[in-house]
Coordinates of C-alpha atoms (C1' of nucleotides) in Angstrom, one line a residue:
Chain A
X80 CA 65.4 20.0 0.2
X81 CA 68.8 21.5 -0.7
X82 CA 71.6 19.2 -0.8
X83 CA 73.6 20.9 2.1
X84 CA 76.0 18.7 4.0
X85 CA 78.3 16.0 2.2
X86 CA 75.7 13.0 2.9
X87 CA 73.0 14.4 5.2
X88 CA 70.7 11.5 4.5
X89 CA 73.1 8.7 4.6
X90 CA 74.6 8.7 8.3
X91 CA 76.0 5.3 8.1
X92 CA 73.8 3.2 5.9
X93 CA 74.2 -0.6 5.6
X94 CA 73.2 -2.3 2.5
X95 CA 69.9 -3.9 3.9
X96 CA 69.1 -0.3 5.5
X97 CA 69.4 1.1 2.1
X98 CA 66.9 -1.7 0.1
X99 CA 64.3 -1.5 3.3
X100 CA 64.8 2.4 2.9
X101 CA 63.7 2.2 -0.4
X102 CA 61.2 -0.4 0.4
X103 CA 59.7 2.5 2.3
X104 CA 59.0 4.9 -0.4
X105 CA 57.9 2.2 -2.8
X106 CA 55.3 1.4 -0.6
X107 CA 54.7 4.7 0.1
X108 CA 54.4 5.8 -3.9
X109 CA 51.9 2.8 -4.3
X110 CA 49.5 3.8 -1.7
X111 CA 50.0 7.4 -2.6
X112 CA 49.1 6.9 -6.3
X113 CA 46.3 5.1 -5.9
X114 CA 44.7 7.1 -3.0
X115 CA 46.4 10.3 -2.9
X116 CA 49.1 12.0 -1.0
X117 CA 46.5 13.4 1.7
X118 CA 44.3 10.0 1.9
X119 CA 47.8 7.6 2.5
X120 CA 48.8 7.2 6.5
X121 CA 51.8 6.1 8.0
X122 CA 49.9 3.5 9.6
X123 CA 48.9 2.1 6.2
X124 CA 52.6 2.8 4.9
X125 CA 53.7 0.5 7.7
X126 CA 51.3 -2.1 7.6
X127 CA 51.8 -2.6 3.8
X128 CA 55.5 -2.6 4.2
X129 CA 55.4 -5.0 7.0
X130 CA 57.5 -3.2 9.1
X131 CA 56.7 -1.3 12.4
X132 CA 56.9 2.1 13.1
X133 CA 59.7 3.0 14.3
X134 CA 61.4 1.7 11.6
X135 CA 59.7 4.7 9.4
X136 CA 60.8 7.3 11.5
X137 CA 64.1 6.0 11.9
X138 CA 64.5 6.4 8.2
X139 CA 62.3 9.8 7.9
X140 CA 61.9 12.7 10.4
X141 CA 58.3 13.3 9.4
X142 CA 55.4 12.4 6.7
X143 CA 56.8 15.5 5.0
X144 CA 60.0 14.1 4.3
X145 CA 58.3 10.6 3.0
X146 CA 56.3 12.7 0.4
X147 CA 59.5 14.2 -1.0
X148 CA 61.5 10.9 -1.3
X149 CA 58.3 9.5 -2.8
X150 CA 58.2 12.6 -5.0
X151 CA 62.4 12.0 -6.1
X152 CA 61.7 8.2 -6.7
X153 CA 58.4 9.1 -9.6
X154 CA 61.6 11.1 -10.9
X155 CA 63.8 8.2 -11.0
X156 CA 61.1 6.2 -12.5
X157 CA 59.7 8.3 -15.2
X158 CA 63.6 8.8 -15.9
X159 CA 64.5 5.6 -16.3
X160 CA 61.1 4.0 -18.4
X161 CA 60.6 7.5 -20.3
X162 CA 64.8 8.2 -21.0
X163 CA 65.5 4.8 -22.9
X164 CA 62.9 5.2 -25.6
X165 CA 62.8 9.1 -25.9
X166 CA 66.1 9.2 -26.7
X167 CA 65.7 7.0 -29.7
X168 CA 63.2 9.6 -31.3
X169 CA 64.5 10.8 -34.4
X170 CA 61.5 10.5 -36.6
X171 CA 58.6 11.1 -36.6
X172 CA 57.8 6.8 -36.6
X173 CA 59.7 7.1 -33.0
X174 CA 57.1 9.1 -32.0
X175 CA 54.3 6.9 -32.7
X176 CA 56.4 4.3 -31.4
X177 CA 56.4 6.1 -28.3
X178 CA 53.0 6.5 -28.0
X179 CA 52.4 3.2 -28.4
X180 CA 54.2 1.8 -25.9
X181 CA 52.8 4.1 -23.5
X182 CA 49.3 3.0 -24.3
X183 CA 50.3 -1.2 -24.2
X184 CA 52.2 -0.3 -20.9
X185 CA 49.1 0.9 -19.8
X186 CA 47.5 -2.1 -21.1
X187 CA 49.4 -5.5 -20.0
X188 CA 50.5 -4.3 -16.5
X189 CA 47.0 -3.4 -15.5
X190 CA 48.0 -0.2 -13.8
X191 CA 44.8 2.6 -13.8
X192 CA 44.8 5.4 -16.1
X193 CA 46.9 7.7 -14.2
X194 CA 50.0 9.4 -14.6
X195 CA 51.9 9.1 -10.9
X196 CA 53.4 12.6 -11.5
X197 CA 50.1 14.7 -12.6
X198 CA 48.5 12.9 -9.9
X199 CA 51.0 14.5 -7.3
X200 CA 51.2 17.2 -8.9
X201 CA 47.3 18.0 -8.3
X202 CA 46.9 17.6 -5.3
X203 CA 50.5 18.9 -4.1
X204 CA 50.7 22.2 -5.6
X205 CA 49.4 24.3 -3.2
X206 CA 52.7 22.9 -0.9
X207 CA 55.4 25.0 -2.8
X208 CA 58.2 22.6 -2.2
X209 CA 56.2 19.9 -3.6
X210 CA 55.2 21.9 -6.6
X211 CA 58.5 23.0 -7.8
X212 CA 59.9 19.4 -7.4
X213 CA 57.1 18.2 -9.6
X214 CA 57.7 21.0 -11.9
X215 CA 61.3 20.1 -12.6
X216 CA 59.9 17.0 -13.0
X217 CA 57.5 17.5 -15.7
X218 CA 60.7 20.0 -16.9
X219 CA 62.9 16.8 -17.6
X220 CA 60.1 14.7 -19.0
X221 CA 59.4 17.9 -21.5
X222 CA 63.1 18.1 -21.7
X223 CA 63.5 14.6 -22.9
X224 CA 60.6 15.4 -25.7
X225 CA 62.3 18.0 -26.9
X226 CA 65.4 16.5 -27.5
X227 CA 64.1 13.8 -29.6
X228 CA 62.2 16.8 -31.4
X229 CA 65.5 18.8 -32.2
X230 CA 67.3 15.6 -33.5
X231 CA 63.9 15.4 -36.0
X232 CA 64.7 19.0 -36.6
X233 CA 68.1 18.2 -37.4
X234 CA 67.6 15.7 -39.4
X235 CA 65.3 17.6 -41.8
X236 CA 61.9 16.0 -40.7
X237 CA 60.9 18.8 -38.4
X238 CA 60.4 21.8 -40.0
X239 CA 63.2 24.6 -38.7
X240 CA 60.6 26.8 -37.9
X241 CA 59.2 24.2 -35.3
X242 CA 59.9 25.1 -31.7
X243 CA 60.5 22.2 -30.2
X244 CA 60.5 23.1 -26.4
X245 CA 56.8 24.5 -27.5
X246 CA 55.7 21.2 -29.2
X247 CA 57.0 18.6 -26.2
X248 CA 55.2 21.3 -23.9
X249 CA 52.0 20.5 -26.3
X250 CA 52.0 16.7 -25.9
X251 CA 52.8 17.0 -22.0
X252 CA 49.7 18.2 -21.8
X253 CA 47.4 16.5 -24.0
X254 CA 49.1 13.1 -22.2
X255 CA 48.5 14.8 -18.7
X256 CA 44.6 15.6 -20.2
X257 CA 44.0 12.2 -21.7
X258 CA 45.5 10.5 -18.1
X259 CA 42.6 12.2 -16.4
X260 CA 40.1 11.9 -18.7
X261 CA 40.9 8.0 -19.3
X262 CA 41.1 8.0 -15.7
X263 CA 37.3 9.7 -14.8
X264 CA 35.4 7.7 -17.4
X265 CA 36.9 4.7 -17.2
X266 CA 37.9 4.4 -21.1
X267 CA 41.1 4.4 -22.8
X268 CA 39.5 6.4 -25.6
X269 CA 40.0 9.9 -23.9
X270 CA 43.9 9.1 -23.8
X271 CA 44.3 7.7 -27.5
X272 CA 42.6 10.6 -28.7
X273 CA 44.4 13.1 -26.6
X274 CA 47.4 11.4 -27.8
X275 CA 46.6 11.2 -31.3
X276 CA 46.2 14.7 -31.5
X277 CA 49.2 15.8 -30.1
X278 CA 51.2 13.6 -32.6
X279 CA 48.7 15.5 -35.2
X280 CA 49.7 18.7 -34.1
X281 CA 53.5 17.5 -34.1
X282 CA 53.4 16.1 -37.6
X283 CA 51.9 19.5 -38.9
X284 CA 55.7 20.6 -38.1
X285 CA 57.2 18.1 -40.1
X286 CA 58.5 19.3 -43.2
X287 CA 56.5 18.9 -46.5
X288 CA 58.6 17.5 -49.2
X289 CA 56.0 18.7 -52.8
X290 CA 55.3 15.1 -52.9
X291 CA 53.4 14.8 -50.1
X292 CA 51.6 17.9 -52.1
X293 CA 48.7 15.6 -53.3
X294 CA 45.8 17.4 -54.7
X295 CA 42.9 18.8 -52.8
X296 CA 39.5 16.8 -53.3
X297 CA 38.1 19.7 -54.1
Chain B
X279 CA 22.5 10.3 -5.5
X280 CA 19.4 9.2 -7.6
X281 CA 16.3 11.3 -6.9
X282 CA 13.8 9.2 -5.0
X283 CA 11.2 11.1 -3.1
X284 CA 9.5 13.7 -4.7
X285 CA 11.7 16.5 -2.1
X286 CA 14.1 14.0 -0.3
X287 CA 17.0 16.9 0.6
X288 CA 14.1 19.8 1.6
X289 CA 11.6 18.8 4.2
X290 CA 10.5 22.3 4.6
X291 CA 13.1 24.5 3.6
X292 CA 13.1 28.8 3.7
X293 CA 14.2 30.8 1.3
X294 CA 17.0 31.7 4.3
X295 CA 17.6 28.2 4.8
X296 CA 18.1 27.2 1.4
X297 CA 20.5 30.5 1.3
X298 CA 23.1 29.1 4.0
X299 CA 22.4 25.5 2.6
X300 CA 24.2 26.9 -0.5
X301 CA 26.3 29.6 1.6
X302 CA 27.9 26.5 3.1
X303 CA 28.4 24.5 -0.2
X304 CA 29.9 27.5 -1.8
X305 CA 32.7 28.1 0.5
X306 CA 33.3 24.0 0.8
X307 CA 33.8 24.6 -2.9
X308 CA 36.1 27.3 -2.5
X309 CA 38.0 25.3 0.4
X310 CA 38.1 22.3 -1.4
X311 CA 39.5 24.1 -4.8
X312 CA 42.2 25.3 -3.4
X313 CA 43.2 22.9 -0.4
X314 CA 42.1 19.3 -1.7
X315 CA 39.2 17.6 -0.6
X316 CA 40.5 15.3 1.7
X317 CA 42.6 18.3 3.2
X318 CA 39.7 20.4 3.7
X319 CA 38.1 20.1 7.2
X320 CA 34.9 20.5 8.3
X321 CA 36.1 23.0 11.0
X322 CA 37.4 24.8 8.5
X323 CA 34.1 25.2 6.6
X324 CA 32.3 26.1 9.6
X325 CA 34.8 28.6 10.0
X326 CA 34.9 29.6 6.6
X327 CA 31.7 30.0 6.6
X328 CA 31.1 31.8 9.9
X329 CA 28.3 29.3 11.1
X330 CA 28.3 26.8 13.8
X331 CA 29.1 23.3 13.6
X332 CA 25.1 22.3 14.5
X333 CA 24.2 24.2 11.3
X334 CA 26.5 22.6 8.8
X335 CA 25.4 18.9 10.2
X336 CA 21.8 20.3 10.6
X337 CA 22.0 20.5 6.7
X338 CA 24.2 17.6 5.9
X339 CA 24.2 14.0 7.2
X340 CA 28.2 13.9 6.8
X341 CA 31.2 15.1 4.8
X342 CA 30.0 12.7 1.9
X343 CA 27.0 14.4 1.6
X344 CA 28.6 18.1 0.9
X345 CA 31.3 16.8 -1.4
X346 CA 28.3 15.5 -3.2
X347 CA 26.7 18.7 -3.2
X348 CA 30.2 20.5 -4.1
X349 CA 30.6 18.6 -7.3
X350 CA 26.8 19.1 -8.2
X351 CA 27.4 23.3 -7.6
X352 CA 30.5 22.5 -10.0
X353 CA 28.4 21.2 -12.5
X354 CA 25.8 24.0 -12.3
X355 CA 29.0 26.5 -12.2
X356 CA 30.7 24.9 -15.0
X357 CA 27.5 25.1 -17.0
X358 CA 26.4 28.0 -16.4
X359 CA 30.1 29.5 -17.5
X360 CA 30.4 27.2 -20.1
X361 CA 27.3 26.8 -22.5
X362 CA 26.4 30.6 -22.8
X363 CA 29.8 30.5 -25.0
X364 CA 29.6 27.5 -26.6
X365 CA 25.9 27.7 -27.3
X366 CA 27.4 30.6 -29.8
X367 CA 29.8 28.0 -31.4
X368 CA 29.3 28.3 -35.1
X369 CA 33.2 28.6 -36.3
X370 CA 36.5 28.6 -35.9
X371 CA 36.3 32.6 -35.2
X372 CA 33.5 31.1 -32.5
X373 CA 35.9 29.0 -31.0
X374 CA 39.3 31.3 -31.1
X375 CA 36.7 33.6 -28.5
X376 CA 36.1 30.9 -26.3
X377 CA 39.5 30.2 -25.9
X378 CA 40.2 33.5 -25.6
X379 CA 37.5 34.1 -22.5
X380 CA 38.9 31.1 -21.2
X381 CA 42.7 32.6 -20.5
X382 CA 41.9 36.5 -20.0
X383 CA 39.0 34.9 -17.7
X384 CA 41.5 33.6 -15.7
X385 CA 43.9 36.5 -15.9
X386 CA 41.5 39.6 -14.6
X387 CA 40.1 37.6 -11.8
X388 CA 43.5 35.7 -10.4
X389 CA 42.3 32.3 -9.3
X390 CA 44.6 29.7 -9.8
X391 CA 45.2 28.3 -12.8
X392 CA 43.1 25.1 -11.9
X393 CA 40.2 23.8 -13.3
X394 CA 37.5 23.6 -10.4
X395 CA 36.1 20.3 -12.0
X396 CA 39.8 18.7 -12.9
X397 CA 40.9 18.6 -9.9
X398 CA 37.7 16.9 -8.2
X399 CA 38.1 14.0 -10.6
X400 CA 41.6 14.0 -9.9
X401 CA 41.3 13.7 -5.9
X402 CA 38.4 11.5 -6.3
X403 CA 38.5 8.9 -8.8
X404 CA 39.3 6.3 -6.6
X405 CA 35.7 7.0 -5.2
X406 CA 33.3 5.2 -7.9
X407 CA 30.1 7.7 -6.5
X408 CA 32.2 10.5 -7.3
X409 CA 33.8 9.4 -10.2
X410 CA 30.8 8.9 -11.9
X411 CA 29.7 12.2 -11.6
X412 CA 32.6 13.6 -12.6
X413 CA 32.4 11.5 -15.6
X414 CA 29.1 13.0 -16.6
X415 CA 30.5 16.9 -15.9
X416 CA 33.4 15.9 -18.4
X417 CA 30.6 14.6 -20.8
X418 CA 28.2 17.0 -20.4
X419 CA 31.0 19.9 -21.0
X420 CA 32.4 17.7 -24.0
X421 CA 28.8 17.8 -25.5
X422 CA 28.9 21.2 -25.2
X423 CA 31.7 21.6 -27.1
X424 CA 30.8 18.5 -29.6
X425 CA 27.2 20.0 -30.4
X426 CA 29.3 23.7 -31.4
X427 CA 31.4 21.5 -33.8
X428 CA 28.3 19.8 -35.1
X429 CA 27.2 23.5 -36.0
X430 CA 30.2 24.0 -37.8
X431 CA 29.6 21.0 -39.4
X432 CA 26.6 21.6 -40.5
X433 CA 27.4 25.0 -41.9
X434 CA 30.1 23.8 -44.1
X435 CA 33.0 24.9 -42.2
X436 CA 34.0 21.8 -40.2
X437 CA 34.8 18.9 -43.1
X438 CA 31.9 16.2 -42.8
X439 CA 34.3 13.1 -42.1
X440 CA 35.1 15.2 -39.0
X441 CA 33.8 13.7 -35.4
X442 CA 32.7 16.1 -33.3
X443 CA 32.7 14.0 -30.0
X444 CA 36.5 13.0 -30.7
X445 CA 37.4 16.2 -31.1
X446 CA 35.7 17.5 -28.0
X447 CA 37.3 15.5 -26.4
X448 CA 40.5 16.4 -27.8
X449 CA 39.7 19.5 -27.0
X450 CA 38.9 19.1 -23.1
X451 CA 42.0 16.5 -22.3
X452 CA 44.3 19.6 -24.0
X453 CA 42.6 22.0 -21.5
X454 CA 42.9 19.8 -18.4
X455 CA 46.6 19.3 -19.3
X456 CA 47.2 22.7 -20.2
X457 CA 45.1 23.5 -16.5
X458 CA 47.6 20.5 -14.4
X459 CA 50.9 21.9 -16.8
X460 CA 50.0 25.5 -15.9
X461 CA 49.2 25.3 -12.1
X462 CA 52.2 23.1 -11.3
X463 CA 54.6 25.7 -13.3
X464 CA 53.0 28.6 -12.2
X465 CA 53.2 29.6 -15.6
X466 CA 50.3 30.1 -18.3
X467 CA 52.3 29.9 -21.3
X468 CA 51.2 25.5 -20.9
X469 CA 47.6 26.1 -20.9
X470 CA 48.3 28.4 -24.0
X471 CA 50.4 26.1 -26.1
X472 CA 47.7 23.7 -25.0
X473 CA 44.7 25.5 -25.7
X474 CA 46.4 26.7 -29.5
X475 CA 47.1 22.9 -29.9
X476 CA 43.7 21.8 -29.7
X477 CA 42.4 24.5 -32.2
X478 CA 44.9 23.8 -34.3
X479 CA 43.7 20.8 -34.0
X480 CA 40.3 22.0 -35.4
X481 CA 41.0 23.6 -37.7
X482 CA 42.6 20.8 -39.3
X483 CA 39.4 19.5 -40.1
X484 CA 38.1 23.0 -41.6
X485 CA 37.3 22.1 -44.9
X486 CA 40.2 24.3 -46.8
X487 CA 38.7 25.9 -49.6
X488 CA 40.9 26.0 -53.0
X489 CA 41.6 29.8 -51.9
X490 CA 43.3 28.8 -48.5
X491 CA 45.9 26.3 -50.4
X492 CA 48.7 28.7 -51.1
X493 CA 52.0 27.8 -52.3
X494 CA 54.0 26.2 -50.3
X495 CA 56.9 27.8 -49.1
X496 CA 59.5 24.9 -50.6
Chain C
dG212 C1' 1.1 34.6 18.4
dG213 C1' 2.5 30.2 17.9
dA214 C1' 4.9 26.4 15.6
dG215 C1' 8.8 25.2 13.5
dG216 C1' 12.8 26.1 11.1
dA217 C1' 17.3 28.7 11.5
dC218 C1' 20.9 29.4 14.3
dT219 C1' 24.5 29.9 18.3
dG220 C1' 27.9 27.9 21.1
dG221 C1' 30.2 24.8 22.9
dA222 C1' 30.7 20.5 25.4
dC223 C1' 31.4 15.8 24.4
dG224 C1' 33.0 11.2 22.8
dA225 C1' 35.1 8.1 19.4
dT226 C1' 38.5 7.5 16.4
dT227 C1' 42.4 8.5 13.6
dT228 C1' 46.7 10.3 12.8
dC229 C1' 51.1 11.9 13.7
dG230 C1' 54.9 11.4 16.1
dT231 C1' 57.8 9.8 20.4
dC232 C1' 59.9 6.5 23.1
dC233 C1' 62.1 2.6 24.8
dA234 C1' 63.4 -2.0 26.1
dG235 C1' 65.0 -5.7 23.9
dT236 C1' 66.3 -8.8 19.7
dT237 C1' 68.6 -9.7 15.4
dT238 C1' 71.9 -8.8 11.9
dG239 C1' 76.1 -7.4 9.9
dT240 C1' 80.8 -5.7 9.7
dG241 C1' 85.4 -4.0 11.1
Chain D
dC174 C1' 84.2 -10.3 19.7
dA175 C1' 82.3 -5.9 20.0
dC176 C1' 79.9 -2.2 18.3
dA177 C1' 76.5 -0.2 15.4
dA178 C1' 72.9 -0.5 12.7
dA179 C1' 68.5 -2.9 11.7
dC180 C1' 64.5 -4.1 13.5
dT181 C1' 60.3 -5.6 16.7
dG182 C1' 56.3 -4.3 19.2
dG183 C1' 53.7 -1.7 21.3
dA184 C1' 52.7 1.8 24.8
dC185 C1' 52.0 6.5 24.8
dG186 C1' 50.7 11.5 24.2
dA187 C1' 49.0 15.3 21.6
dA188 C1' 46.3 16.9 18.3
dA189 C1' 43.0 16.7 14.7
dT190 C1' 38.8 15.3 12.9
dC191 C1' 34.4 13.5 12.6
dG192 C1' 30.1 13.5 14.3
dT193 C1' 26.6 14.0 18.3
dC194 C1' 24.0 16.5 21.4
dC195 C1' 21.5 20.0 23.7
dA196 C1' 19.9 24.2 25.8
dG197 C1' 18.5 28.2 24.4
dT198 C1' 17.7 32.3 21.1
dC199 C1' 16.2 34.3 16.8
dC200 C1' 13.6 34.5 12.7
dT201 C1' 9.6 33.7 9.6
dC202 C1' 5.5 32.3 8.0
dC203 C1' 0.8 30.7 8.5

DNA sequence: GGAGGACTGGACGATTTCGTCCAGTTTGTG
DNA sequence: CACAAACTGGACGAAATCGTCCAGTCCTCC
């Protein structure tokens, strides 16, 4: 797990060794996502990929070693489709605009309600090498949150009081609970609502200017 | 699954029987909590258990048959935890002690932080059977929850434009997030942040007396 | 005390899965 | 060209796993 050597994985690798490398663990990641870690074999991995065996283990020692690239690649990709628009959060509209473009993702690509990370993180935190590689994982992600959360703080929005860290923490987990509750019923509602409130509880932190003061209906 | 017969699953059954019947679904539970379903063996719950093989197939016709009977036992479970407490749901007070009976609950005895029923759905939403029951858990423990709000409603506290169901299951996704954040960091503070979140959350739908609107701090 | 359920203990077979191995072909690159 | 990597294809073994079966003992209730 440790990078030790110089390139320990990467013995010689040709271009076309590389993409059907990768081709691998794409594979792999599908089948794992939508069956589970556990319930996806090699066999299937194979089959799916269109290659033959001994073309898997000539890229990976053991099943073990597939679930970990698998695991670095969900990195990658929540990297790479969660970086771009968290980093433009500096309001509290770049939030919402956030959430919305997770929920149409979900939407137009017709993937299941699932998150790929809290998915493998269920199932692979009893395995402790898994678990802390997801954990870093959901670390970033929060990371990334709290970042655009500090920039609101910054720029006056958030309320200086507001702990960011705390808040992307907060919305982590209502997006992790509305995944698996969208996920089990069948029903984007769960999710919406789960996301909705975390923005809720976010926008409590913003900072009231007395306009915003209006009077009580009471 | 449905209930055909008038007994179907106890041709003659003794109180002893019936014991090791649920002896054996117990410790599949336990297995099955901690390991994964699909990593759980048979051989392991015969072990486990300290029966022999003959016994567990003498009760069940396969595997599918006790992960049946391991989510019904985590409906009974999660039911016989849950509505005791939120049966008592009249306020916000109400609810700050069911949150709090949820985290020291998990602190004194040290199981995992892992919710029992989350998990399930997680492994097994692929499988509609199981899925479906799982939905109805998540519903029947929402309505737990959503029929304590109602009581607040109805005694003033929660504002009448509030919706109880949405906010149940607000209220649940935060939990299962906080649960999935919490396991995977080995770290409570997730299921905390989570758990305050969703009260928060509440309480922004507590109807605020004049009293409660101090001065802003501005 | 007798019938039938509860239970042991392990042999057994079928199948799946992981992982190995290798002989031979194709592709790519210095 | 020559060498190495990429790849096929499938045989193979070991182990795990599911599920069956049965002979015989123990317990319990009518």
């Amino acid at each position: 797990m440790a990078v030790r050597g110089p390139r320990k994985d990467s013995p010689r690798l040709t271009a076309r060794g590389a993409a059907t490398r990768e081709r691998i663990v794409a594979t792999a990641a599908d089948l794992m996502f939508r069956q589970g870690v556990t319930a996806t074999t090699l066999d299937q991995v194979v089959d799916a990929c269109g290659i033959s065996k001994s073309q898997l283990y000539h890229y990976f020692p053991d099943k073990d070693a597939l679930i970990t690239e698998v695991i670095a690649m969900r990195e990658r990709r929540m990297v790479s489709s969660q970086k771009p628009q968290l980093d433009q959060v500096r309001s509290m509209r770049d939030l919402e605009r956030w959430r919305d473009s997770l929920v149409t993702g979900h939407r137009e690509r017709d993937v299941p309600y699932r998150c790929p990370i809290g998915s493998l993180a269920n199932e692979l935190s009893c395995y402790d090498d898994a678990r802390q590689s997801l954990a870093a994982i959901f670390s970033r992600w929060q990371g990334l949150l709290a970042d655009g959360l500090v920039r609101m703080r910054e720029s006056g929005e958030l309320d200086p009081g507001a702990d960011p860290a705390e808040l992307a923490v907060a919305v982590i987990a209502a997006l992790q609970g509305g995944y698996l509750l969208a996920e089990t019923m069948q029903d984007e509602q769960p999710f919406l609502v789960a996301l909705d409130m975390a923005l809720d509880h976010v926008k409590a932190h913003v900072r009231t200017p007395v306009a915003n003061l209006t009077q009580p209906d009471t």
